[in-house]
PDB file of C-alpha atoms in Angstrom:
ATOM      1  CA  MET A   1    -145.044 155.426-103.062  1.00  0.00           C
ATOM      2  CA  GLY A   2    -143.795 153.555 -99.940  1.00  0.00           C
ATOM      3  CA  LYS A   3    -145.482 151.860 -96.961  1.00  0.00           C
ATOM      4  CA  PHE A   4    -145.467 155.047 -94.759  1.00  0.00           C
ATOM      5  CA  ASP A   5    -146.473 157.592 -97.130  1.00  0.00           C
ATOM      6  CA  LEU A   6    -149.782 158.998 -95.447  1.00  0.00           C
ATOM      7  CA  ASN A   7    -151.498 162.053 -95.631  1.00  0.00           C
ATOM      8  CA  ILE A   8    -153.428 162.383 -92.207  1.00  0.00           C
ATOM      9  CA  LYS A   9    -155.351 165.722 -93.367  1.00  0.00           C
ATOM     10  CA  LYS A  10    -156.534 163.964 -96.868  1.00  0.00           C
ATOM     11  CA  LEU A  11    -157.363 160.761 -94.957  1.00  0.00           C
ATOM     12  CA  GLY A  12    -159.463 162.744 -92.327  1.00  0.00           C
ATOM     13  CA  LEU A  13    -161.497 164.464 -95.008  1.00  0.00           C
ATOM     14  CA  LEU A  14    -162.027 161.242 -97.007  1.00  0.00           C
ATOM     15  CA  LEU A  15    -163.610 159.765 -93.977  1.00  0.00           C
ATOM     16  CA  LEU A  16    -166.185 162.141 -93.724  1.00  0.00           C
ATOM     17  CA  PRO A  17    -169.558 161.444 -95.758  1.00  0.00           C
ATOM     18  CA  THR A  18    -169.735 163.349 -98.846  1.00  0.00           C
ATOM     19  CA  PHE A  19    -172.691 165.261 -97.600  1.00  0.00           C
ATOM     20  CA  LEU A  20    -170.783 166.793 -94.617  1.00  0.00           C
ATOM     21  CA  ARG A  21    -167.419 168.042 -96.696  1.00  0.00           C
ATOM     22  CA  ARG A  22    -168.199 171.351 -96.181  1.00  0.00           C
ATOM     23  CA  PRO A  23    -165.602 173.917 -95.259  1.00  0.00           C
ATOM     24  CA  VAL A  24    -166.472 174.452 -91.468  1.00  0.00           C
ATOM     25  CA  ILE A  25    -166.679 170.945 -90.898  1.00  0.00           C
ATOM     26  CA  ALA A  26    -163.468 170.128 -92.818  1.00  0.00           C
ATOM     27  CA  SER A  27    -161.833 172.826 -90.930  1.00  0.00           C
ATOM     28  CA  LEU A  28    -163.055 171.161 -87.777  1.00  0.00           C
ATOM     29  CA  MET A  29    -161.804 167.535 -88.954  1.00  0.00           C
ATOM     30  CA  TYR A  30    -158.216 169.206 -89.858  1.00  0.00           C
ATOM     31  CA  ALA A  31    -157.945 170.253 -86.116  1.00  0.00           C
ATOM     32  CA  SER A  32    -159.270 166.971 -84.741  1.00  0.00           C
ATOM     33  CA  VAL A  33    -156.346 164.903 -86.885  1.00  0.00           C
ATOM     34  CA  THR A  34    -153.569 167.623 -85.905  1.00  0.00           C
ATOM     35  CA  GLY A  35    -152.654 165.340 -82.815  1.00  0.00           C
ATOM     36  CA  LEU A  36    -152.257 162.260 -85.070  1.00  0.00           C
ATOM     37  CA  HIS A  37    -150.330 164.450 -87.601  1.00  0.00           C
ATOM     38  CA  TYR A  38    -147.555 165.157 -84.882  1.00  0.00           C
ATOM     39  CA  ILE A  39    -147.373 161.913 -83.772  1.00  0.00           C
ATOM     40  CA  TYR A  40    -147.048 160.689 -87.259  1.00  0.00           C
ATOM     41  CA  SER A  41    -144.117 162.945 -88.299  1.00  0.00           C
ATOM     42  CA  ASN A  42    -142.127 162.093 -84.975  1.00  0.00           C
ATOM     43  CA  PHE A  43    -142.639 158.395 -85.880  1.00  0.00           C
ATOM     44  CA  LEU A  44    -141.575 159.106 -89.111  1.00  0.00           C
ATOM     45  CA  ARG A  45    -138.225 161.215 -87.964  1.00  0.00           C
ATOM     46  CA  VAL A  46    -137.534 158.590 -85.351  1.00  0.00           C
ATOM     47  CA  ARG A  47    -137.587 155.888 -88.320  1.00  0.00           C
ATOM     48  CA  THR A  48    -135.155 157.790 -90.539  1.00  0.00           C
ATOM     49  CA  GLY A  49    -132.779 157.805 -87.632  1.00  0.00           C
ATOM     50  CA  GLN A  50    -133.164 154.192 -86.622  1.00  0.00           C
ATOM     51  CA  ASN A  51    -132.494 153.365 -90.411  1.00  0.00           C
ATOM     52  CA  TYR A  52    -129.453 155.449 -90.540  1.00  0.00           C
ATOM     53  CA  ARG A  53    -128.028 153.803 -87.461  1.00  0.00           C
ATOM     54  CA  LEU A  54    -128.870 150.366 -89.031  1.00  0.00           C
ATOM     55  CA  THR A  55    -126.976 151.449 -92.145  1.00  0.00           C
ATOM     56  CA  HIS A  56    -124.145 152.470 -90.255  1.00  0.00           C
ATOM     57  CA  ASN A  57    -121.528 150.153 -88.072  1.00  0.00           C
ATOM     58  CA  GLY A  58    -117.896 150.603 -86.726  1.00  0.00           C
ATOM     59  CA  GLN A  59    -116.303 149.906 -90.097  1.00  0.00           C
ATOM     60  CA  VAL A  60    -113.696 153.282 -90.884  1.00  0.00           C
ATOM     61  CA  CYS A  61    -115.542 154.199 -93.776  1.00  0.00           C
ATOM     62  CA  TYR A  62    -119.091 154.236 -91.857  1.00  0.00           C
ATOM     63  CA  LEU A  63    -117.522 155.750 -88.705  1.00  0.00           C
ATOM     64  CA  LYS A  64    -116.167 158.661 -90.778  1.00  0.00           C
ATOM     65  CA  ALA A  65    -119.269 159.271 -92.651  1.00  0.00           C
ATOM     66  CA  VAL A  66    -121.132 159.576 -89.499  1.00  0.00           C
ATOM     67  CA  LEU A  67    -118.892 161.880 -87.663  1.00  0.00           C
ATOM     68  CA  ASN A  68    -118.398 164.296 -90.917  1.00  0.00           C
ATOM     69  CA  ASP A  69    -122.055 163.894 -91.239  1.00  0.00           C
ATOM     70  CA  SER A  70    -122.894 165.142 -87.797  1.00  0.00           C
ATOM     71  CA  PHE A  71    -120.117 167.636 -87.282  1.00  0.00           C
ATOM     72  CA  ASP A  72    -118.461 168.576 -90.658  1.00  0.00           C
ATOM     73  CA  THR A  73    -121.203 168.066 -93.402  1.00  0.00           C
ATOM     74  CA  THR A  74    -119.725 170.687 -96.062  1.00  0.00           C
ATOM     75  CA  SER A  75    -115.810 170.234 -95.975  1.00  0.00           C
ATOM     76  CA  ARG A  76    -115.839 166.512 -94.622  1.00  0.00           C
ATOM     77  CA  ARG A  77    -112.385 167.128 -92.963  1.00  0.00           C
ATOM     78  CA  ILE A  78    -112.508 164.484 -89.966  1.00  0.00           C
ATOM     79  CA  ARG A  79    -110.146 161.576 -91.004  1.00  0.00           C
ATOM     80  CA  ILE A  80    -109.654 158.240 -89.186  1.00  0.00           C
ATOM     81  CA  SER A  81    -106.276 157.057 -89.377  1.00  0.00           C
ATOM     82  CA  ASP A  82    -104.545 153.774 -87.843  1.00  0.00           C
ATOM     83  CA  SER A  83    -102.440 154.294 -84.862  1.00  0.00           C
ATOM     84  CA  SER A  84     -99.297 153.578 -86.413  1.00  0.00           C
ATOM     85  CA  GLU A  85    -100.166 156.051 -89.275  1.00  0.00           C
ATOM     86  CA  ALA A  86    -101.291 158.984 -87.118  1.00  0.00           C
ATOM     87  CA  SER A  87     -98.966 161.581 -86.988  1.00  0.00           C
ATOM     88  CA  GLU A  88     -99.510 163.889 -83.787  1.00  0.00           C
ATOM     89  CA  ILE A  89     -97.226 166.789 -82.360  1.00  0.00           C
ATOM     90  CA  SER A  90     -97.158 166.777 -78.710  1.00  0.00           C
ATOM     91  CA  ILE A  91     -96.356 170.098 -76.593  1.00  0.00           C
ATOM     92  CA  ILE A  92     -95.004 169.310 -73.454  1.00  0.00           C
ATOM     93  CA  TYR A  93     -96.122 171.911 -70.241  1.00  0.00           C
ATOM     94  CA  LYS A  94     -95.271 172.115 -66.943  1.00  0.00           C
ATOM     95  CA  ARG A  95     -98.288 171.146 -65.076  1.00  0.00           C
ATOM     96  CA  GLU A  96     -98.043 174.202 -62.265  1.00  0.00           C
ATOM     97  CA  GLU A  97     -97.638 176.575 -64.801  1.00  0.00           C
ATOM     98  CA  GLU A  98     -98.959 175.230 -68.276  1.00  0.00           C
ATOM     99  CA  LYS A  99     -96.397 176.606 -70.296  1.00  0.00           C
ATOM    100  CA  PRO A 100     -94.424 175.098 -73.250  1.00  0.00           C
ATOM    101  CA  VAL A 101     -90.911 173.695 -72.054  1.00  0.00           C
ATOM    102  CA  TYR A 102     -88.075 173.866 -74.362  1.00  0.00           C
ATOM    103  CA  LEU A 103     -85.449 170.979 -74.127  1.00  0.00           C
ATOM    104  CA  TRP A 104     -82.029 171.432 -75.065  1.00  0.00           C
ATOM    105  CA  GLN A 105     -80.462 168.502 -76.563  1.00  0.00           C
ATOM    106  CA  ARG A 106     -76.340 167.603 -75.317  1.00  0.00           C
ATOM    107  CA  LYS A 107     -73.729 168.140 -77.332  1.00  0.00           C
ATOM    108  CA  GLU A 108     -72.323 164.733 -76.818  1.00  0.00           C
ATOM    109  CA  GLY A 109     -74.764 163.041 -78.684  1.00  0.00           C
ATOM    110  CA  GLY A 110     -77.223 161.561 -76.097  1.00  0.00           C
ATOM    111  CA  GLY A 111     -80.688 161.659 -76.497  1.00  0.00           C
ATOM    112  CA  MET A 112     -83.713 162.673 -73.798  1.00  0.00           C
ATOM    113  CA  ILE A 113     -86.820 160.331 -74.160  1.00  0.00           C
ATOM    114  CA  ILE A 114     -89.875 161.649 -72.847  1.00  0.00           C
ATOM    115  CA  ASN A 115     -92.852 159.256 -72.506  1.00  0.00           C
ATOM    116  CA  LYS A 116     -96.455 160.639 -71.977  1.00  0.00           C
ATOM    117  CA  ARG A 117     -98.131 158.837 -69.057  1.00  0.00           C
ATOM    118  CA  GLY A 118     -99.767 155.587 -70.476  1.00  0.00           C
ATOM    119  CA  PHE A 119     -97.450 154.902 -73.037  1.00  0.00           C
ATOM    120  CA  SER A 120     -95.455 151.892 -72.047  1.00  0.00           C
ATOM    121  CA  GLY A 121     -93.850 151.065 -75.662  1.00  0.00           C
ATOM    122  CA  THR A 122     -96.864 149.433 -76.904  1.00  0.00           C
ATOM    123  CA  GLN A 123     -99.476 151.044 -78.832  1.00  0.00           C
ATOM    124  CA  ASN A 124    -102.497 151.975 -76.679  1.00  0.00           C
ATOM    125  CA  PHE A 125    -105.112 153.412 -79.403  1.00  0.00           C
ATOM    126  CA  ASP A 126    -106.392 151.011 -82.486  1.00  0.00           C
ATOM    127  CA  PHE A 127    -107.133 153.896 -84.441  1.00  0.00           C
ATOM    128  CA  TYR A 128    -107.083 157.968 -84.345  1.00  0.00           C
ATOM    129  CA  ILE A 129    -110.036 160.497 -84.945  1.00  0.00           C
ATOM    130  CA  GLU A 130    -108.113 163.206 -86.677  1.00  0.00           C
ATOM    131  CA  ILE A 131    -109.761 166.386 -86.304  1.00  0.00           C
ATOM    132  CA  PRO A 132    -108.812 169.972 -88.016  1.00  0.00           C
ATOM    133  CA  TYR A 133    -107.609 172.531 -85.830  1.00  0.00           C
ATOM    134  CA  SER A 134    -110.342 175.199 -87.260  1.00  0.00           C
ATOM    135  CA  LEU A 135    -112.701 172.727 -86.633  1.00  0.00           C
ATOM    136  CA  TYR A 136    -111.789 171.585 -83.232  1.00  0.00           C
ATOM    137  CA  ASN A 137    -112.319 175.153 -81.666  1.00  0.00           C
ATOM    138  CA  THR A 138    -116.010 175.243 -82.966  1.00  0.00           C
ATOM    139  CA  LEU A 139    -117.392 171.639 -81.661  1.00  0.00           C
ATOM    140  CA  GLN A 140    -118.096 170.064 -78.287  1.00  0.00           C
ATOM    141  CA  ILE A 141    -115.264 167.115 -78.030  1.00  0.00           C
ATOM    142  CA  GLU A 142    -117.790 165.149 -75.662  1.00  0.00           C
ATOM    143  CA  GLN A 143    -120.227 164.738 -78.134  1.00  0.00           C
ATOM    144  CA  VAL A 144    -117.917 163.766 -80.496  1.00  0.00           C
ATOM    145  CA  ALA A 145    -116.353 161.129 -78.508  1.00  0.00           C
ATOM    146  CA  ALA A 146    -119.948 159.804 -77.527  1.00  0.00           C
ATOM    147  CA  LEU A 147    -120.691 159.765 -81.178  1.00  0.00           C
ATOM    148  CA  ALA A 148    -117.618 157.738 -81.637  1.00  0.00           C
ATOM    149  CA  ASN A 149    -118.195 155.483 -78.859  1.00  0.00           C
ATOM    150  CA  THR A 150    -121.715 154.577 -80.022  1.00  0.00           C
ATOM    151  CA  TYR A 151    -120.481 153.060 -83.482  1.00  0.00           C
ATOM    152  CA  LYS A 152    -117.080 152.095 -82.761  1.00  0.00           C
ATOM    153  CA  LEU A 153    -116.573 148.129 -81.681  1.00  0.00           C
ATOM    154  CA  ALA A 154    -116.529 147.955 -78.118  1.00  0.00           C
ATOM    155  CA  SER A 155    -112.839 146.455 -78.269  1.00  0.00           C
ATOM    156  CA  LYS A 156    -111.278 149.446 -80.305  1.00  0.00           C
ATOM    157  CA  ARG A 157    -109.512 152.276 -78.714  1.00  0.00           C
ATOM    158  CA  TYR A 158    -109.039 155.747 -80.174  1.00  0.00           C
ATOM    159  CA  LYS A 159    -107.437 158.682 -79.258  1.00  0.00           C
ATOM    160  CA  PHE A 160    -108.325 162.375 -80.702  1.00  0.00           C
ATOM    161  CA  SER A 161    -105.543 163.966 -82.848  1.00  0.00           C
ATOM    162  CA  ILE A 162    -105.323 167.548 -84.081  1.00  0.00           C
ATOM    163  CA  TYR A 163    -104.232 168.624 -87.501  1.00  0.00           C
ATOM    164  CA  ASN A 164    -103.408 171.924 -89.486  1.00  0.00           C
ATOM    165  CA  GLU A 165    -105.034 172.051 -92.912  1.00  0.00           C
ATOM    166  CA  ARG A 166    -102.692 172.850 -95.686  1.00  0.00           C
ATOM    167  CA  ILE A 167    -104.043 175.792 -97.500  1.00  0.00           C
TER     168      ILE A 167
END
């Protein structure tokens, strides 16, 4: 039995004198402690949430657990990888048309260098949050970002990456 195990209805009935413990008065007592029971259940819910928040921090294992607990409870497919380990496929679009652009390589051997906006040769992200494609379509990415921002360290930066699951 823990500190916060409390049966409000039973306590209300036990506080009545024994000669008043009749069905009509007991039901009146139950009705009078319903508000207190509601407040108590809200307290337990908030306490459980705060205990969860205090036991999880910005470490990779805890951040991965928090994201999977919130968004992928059964399969637990959300991964976190270091920025040097993450493999991301970029699709190039024309801004006006929003259609893929095909690039042809020259025969004389010169390659084409394409830089994303914001990349200047250094790593801009400390880690990637990798989300499976099938899950990415069903969840709100803003909610995932808000939860990641809550738990990550303030100095760390991240980016979302989508991967295809191997069947």
